[in-house]
Coordinates of C-alpha atoms and ligand atoms in Angstrom, one line a residue:
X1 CA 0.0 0.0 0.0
X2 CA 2.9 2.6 0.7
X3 CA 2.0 5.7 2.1
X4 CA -1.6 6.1 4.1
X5 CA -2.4 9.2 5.3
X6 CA -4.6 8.4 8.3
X7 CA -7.1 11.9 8.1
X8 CA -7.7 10.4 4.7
X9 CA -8.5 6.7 4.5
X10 CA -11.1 4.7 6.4
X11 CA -10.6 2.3 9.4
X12 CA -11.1 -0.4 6.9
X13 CA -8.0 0.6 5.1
X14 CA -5.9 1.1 8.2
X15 CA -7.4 -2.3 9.6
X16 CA -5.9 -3.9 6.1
X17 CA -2.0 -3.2 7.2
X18 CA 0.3 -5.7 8.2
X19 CA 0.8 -4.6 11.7
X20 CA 4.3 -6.2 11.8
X21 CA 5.2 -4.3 8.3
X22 CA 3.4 -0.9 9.4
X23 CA 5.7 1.9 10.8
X24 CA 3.6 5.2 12.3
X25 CA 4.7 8.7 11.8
X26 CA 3.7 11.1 14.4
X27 CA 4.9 14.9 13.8
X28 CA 4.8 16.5 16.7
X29 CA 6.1 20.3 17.3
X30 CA 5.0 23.3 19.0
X31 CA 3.3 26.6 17.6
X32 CA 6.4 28.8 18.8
X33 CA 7.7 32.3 18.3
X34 CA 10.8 32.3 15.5
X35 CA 12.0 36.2 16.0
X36 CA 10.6 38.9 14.1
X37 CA 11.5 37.0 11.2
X38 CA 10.0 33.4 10.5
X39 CA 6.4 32.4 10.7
X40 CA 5.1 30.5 14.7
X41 CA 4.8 27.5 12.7
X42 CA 8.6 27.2 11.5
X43 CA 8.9 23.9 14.0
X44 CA 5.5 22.8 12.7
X45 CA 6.3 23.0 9.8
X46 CA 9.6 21.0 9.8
X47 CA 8.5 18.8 11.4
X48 CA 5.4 17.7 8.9
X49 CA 7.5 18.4 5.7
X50 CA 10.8 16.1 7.3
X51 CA 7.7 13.1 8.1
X52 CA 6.5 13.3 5.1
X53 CA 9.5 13.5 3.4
X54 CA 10.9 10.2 5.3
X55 CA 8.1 8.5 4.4
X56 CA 8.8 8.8 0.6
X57 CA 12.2 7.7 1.2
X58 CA 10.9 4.3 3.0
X59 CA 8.2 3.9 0.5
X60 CA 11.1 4.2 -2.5
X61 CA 13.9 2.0 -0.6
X62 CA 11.6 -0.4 0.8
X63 CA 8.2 -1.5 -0.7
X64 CA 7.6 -4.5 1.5
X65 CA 7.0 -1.6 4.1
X66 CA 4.0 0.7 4.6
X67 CA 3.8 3.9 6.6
X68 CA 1.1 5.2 8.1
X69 CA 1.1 9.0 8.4
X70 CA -0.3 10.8 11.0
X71 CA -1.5 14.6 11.0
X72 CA 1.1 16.8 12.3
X73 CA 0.1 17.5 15.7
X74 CA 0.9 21.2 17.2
X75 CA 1.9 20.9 20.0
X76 CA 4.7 21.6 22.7
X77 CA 6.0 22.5 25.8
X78 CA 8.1 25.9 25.2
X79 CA 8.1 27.8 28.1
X80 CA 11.0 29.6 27.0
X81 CA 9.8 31.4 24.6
X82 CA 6.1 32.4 26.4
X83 CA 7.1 36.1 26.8
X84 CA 6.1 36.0 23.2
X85 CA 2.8 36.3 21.7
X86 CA 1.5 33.6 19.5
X87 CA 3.7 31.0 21.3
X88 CA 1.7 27.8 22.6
X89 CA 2.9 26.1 25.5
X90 CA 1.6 22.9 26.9
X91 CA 3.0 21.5 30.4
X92 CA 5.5 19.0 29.9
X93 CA 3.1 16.7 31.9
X94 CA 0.1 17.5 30.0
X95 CA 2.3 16.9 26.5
X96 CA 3.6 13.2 28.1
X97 CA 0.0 12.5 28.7
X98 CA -0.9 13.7 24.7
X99 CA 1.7 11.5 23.5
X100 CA 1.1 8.4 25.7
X101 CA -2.6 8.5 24.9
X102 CA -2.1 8.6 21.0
X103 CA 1.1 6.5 20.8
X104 CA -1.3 3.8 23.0
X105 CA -4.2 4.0 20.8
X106 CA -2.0 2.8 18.0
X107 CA -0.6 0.1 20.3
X108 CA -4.2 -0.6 20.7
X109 CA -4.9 -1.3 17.9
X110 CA -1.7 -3.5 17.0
X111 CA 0.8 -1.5 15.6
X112 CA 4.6 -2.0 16.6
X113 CA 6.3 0.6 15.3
X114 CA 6.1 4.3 16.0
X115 CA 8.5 7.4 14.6
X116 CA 7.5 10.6 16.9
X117 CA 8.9 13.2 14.3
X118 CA 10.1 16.1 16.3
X119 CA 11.7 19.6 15.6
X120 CA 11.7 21.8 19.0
X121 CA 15.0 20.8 21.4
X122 CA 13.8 22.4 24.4
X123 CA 14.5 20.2 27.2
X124 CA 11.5 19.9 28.6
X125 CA 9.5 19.2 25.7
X126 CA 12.1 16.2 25.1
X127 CA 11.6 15.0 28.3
X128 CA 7.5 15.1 28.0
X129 CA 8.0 12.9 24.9
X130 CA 10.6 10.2 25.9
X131 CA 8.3 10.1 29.4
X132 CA 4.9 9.6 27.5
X133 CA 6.8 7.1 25.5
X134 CA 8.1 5.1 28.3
X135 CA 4.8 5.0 29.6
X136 CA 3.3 3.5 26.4
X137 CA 6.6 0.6 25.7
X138 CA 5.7 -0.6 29.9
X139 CA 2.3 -1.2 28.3
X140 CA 2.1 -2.5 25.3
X141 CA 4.3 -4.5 22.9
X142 CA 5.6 -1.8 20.9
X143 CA 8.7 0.1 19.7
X144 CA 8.4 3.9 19.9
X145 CA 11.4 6.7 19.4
X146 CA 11.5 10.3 19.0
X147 CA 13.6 11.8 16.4
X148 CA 15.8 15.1 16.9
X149 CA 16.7 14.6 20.4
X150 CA 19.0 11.4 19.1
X151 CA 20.0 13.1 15.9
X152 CA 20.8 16.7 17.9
X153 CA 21.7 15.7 21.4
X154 CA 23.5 12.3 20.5
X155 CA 27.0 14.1 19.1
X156 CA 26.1 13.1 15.6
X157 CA 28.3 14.7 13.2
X158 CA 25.7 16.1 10.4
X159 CA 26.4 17.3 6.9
X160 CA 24.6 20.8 8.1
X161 CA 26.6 21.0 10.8
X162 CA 30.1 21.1 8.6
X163 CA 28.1 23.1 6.3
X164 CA 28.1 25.4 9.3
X165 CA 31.2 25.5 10.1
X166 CA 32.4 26.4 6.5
X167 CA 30.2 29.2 6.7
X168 CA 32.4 30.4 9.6
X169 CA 29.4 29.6 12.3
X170 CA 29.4 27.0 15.1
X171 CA 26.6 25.1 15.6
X172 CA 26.8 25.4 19.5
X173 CA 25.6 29.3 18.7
X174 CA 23.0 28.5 15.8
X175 CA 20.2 27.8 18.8
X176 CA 16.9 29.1 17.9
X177 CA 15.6 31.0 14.7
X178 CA 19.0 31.2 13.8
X179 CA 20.9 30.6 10.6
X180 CA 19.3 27.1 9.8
X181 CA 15.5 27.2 10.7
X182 CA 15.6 30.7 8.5
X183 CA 17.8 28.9 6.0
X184 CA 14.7 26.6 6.3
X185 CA 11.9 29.1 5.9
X186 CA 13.6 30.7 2.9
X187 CA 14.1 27.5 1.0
X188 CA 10.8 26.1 1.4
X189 CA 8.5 29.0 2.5
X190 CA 10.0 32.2 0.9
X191 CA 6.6 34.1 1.2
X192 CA 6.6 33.8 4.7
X193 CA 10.3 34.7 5.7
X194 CA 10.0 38.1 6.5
X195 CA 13.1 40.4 4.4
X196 CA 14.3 42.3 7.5
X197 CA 16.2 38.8 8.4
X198 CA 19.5 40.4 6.1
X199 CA 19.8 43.3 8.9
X200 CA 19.2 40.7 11.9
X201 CA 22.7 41.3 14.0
X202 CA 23.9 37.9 15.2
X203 CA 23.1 36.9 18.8
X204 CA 25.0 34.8 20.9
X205 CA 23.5 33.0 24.0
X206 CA 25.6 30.5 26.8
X207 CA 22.3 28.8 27.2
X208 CA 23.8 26.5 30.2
X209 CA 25.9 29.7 31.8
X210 CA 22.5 31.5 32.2
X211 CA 20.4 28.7 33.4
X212 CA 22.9 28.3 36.3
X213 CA 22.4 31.6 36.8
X214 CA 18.7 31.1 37.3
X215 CA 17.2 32.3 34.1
X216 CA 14.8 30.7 32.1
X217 CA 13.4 32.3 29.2
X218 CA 15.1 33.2 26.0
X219 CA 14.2 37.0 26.3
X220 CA 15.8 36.8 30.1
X221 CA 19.0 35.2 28.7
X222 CA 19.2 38.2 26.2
X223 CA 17.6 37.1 22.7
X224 CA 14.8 40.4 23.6
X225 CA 13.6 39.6 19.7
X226 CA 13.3 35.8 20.1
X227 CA 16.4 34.7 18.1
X228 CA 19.6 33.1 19.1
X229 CA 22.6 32.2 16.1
X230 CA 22.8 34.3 13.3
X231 CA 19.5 34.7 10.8
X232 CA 21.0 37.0 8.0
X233 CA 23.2 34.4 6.9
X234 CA 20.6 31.9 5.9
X235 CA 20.7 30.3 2.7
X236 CA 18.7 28.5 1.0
X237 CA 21.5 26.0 0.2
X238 CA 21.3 25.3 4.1
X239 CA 17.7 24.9 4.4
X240 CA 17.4 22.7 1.6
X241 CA 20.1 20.2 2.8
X242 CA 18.3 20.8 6.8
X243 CA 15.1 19.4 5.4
X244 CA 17.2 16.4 3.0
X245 CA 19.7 15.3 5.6
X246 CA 16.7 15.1 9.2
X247 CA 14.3 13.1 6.1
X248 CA 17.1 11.1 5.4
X249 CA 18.4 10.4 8.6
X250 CA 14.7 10.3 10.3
X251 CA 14.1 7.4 8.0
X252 CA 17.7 5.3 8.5
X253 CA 16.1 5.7 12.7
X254 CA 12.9 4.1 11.3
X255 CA 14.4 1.4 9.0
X256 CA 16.8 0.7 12.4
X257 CA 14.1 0.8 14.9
X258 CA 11.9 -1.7 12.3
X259 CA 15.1 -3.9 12.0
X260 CA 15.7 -4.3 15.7
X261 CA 19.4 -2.4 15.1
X262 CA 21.5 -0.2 17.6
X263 CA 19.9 3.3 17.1
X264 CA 22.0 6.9 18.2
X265 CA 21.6 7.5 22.2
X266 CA 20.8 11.2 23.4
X267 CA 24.1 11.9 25.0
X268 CA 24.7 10.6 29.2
X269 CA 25.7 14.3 29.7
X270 CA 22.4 15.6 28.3
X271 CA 20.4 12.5 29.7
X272 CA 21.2 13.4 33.0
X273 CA 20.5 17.0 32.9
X274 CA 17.2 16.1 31.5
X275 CA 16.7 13.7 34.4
X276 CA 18.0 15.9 37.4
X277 CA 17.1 19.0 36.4
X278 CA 14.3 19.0 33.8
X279 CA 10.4 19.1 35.5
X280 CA 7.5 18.0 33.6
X281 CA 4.6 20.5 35.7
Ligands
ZN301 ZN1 12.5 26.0 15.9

């Protein structure tokens, strides 16, 4: 069958899948503030367009398996970035609940593989999705992971991140509505990257150095027009390989979760902040 997308097909049709040859994608990112620059949706966005990108890869490489593709879901927890308007944030122990409750209803209904396609790396939101997620794999017999947290927070070396570098940036300071989501927005949403992004001066955050210091919202930390990294010098070279390279590497963590092979860990250093420090309410 290939690709189903589950707002448009009947329960008949989804009952037809081989539930052992069926791998769900859930995108699943917040309505967020992206500067003064790029459109609340820029997660949302990225996060439906790299799903259903990956599922086109699978569906070329692989015919034996089908993909069932979910609506993108907006949601998040991004308390961060609350002291601007627009910005949705659900508590971290509201989102767990969200994603437990949808990942179980596919459980229910037999599936055994599930791809939560994520673009927002705020900690807590991570957390809210890997605890939801445990709370569904203690339940049922399936396998469930969540995408940018192992590709961003495992040390991967990526193609955009080099890229970066040979554009005299470092990745550590491209943080949030910075040079890549814009690089995004401008290769695959031109009309709504705003032009003022060329006179954007670069901002520069030590997200950890303030947070020991107690403060916990970008605008607190310094970024007063909701950007951190360096906008003006998007491209859309940048945001065209951003979109290829988390598709392509958001279905190799499908293909290996389907397979049963080792998949990328988030980091020990970042898994323990996220389990010392991070609250979900
Ligand atoms: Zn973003």
């Amino acid at each position: 069958m290939g690709i189903l997308m589950l707002d448009e097909v009947t329960w008949g049709d989804v009952d037809k899948l081989d539930r052992d040859r069926t791998i769900v994608f859930l995108p699943l990112s917040p309505i967020e503030e992206h500067g003064p620059h790029l459109p609340l949706g820029t997660d949302y966005y990225a996060a439906r367009d790299v799903a259903e990108m990956a599922v086109r890869l699978i569906s070329e490489k692989e015919s034996a398996i089908d993909c069932l593709l979910v609506p993108p879901i907006p949601l998040g927890s991004t308390e961060m970035t609350m002291d601007f308007p627009g910005t949705i944030s659900v508590c971290g122990e509201t989102l767990a609940r969200i994603v437990r409750d949808i990942c179980s209803s596919f459980a229910r209904h037999g599936f055994k593989y599930i791809v939560i396609c994520n673009h927002h790396l705020d900690p807590v939101h991570v957390k809210a999705l890997l605890e939801g997620v445990n709370r569904v794999v203690q339940e049922y017999d399936v396998k469930i992971i969540e995408t940018v947290g192992r590709i961003f927070y495992s040390g991967m070396k990526t193609k955009q991140g080099i890229h970066l570098r040979n554009m005299g940036l470092k990745v550590s300071q491209e943080i949030h509505a910075d040079a890549t989501e814009t690089s995004f927005i401008k290769y695959r949403y031109p009309r709504l990257l705003k032009g003022t992004y060329k006179e954007l001066p670069s901002v520069r955050v030590d997200i950890r150095a303030c947070t020991l210091k107690g403060m916990t919202t970008f605008k607190a930390m310094g970024a007063d027009q909701g950007y951190i990294g360096s906008p003006a010098q998007a491209t859309e070279e940048l945001g065209r390989m951003h979109l290829e390279e988390l598709a392509e590497l958001t279905a190799e963590l499908a293909l290996k979760l389907y397979r049963n092979e080792a998949l990328p860990e988030i980091s020990k250093e970042m898994m323990a902040v996220i389990d010392s420090s991070i609250k979900l309410d």
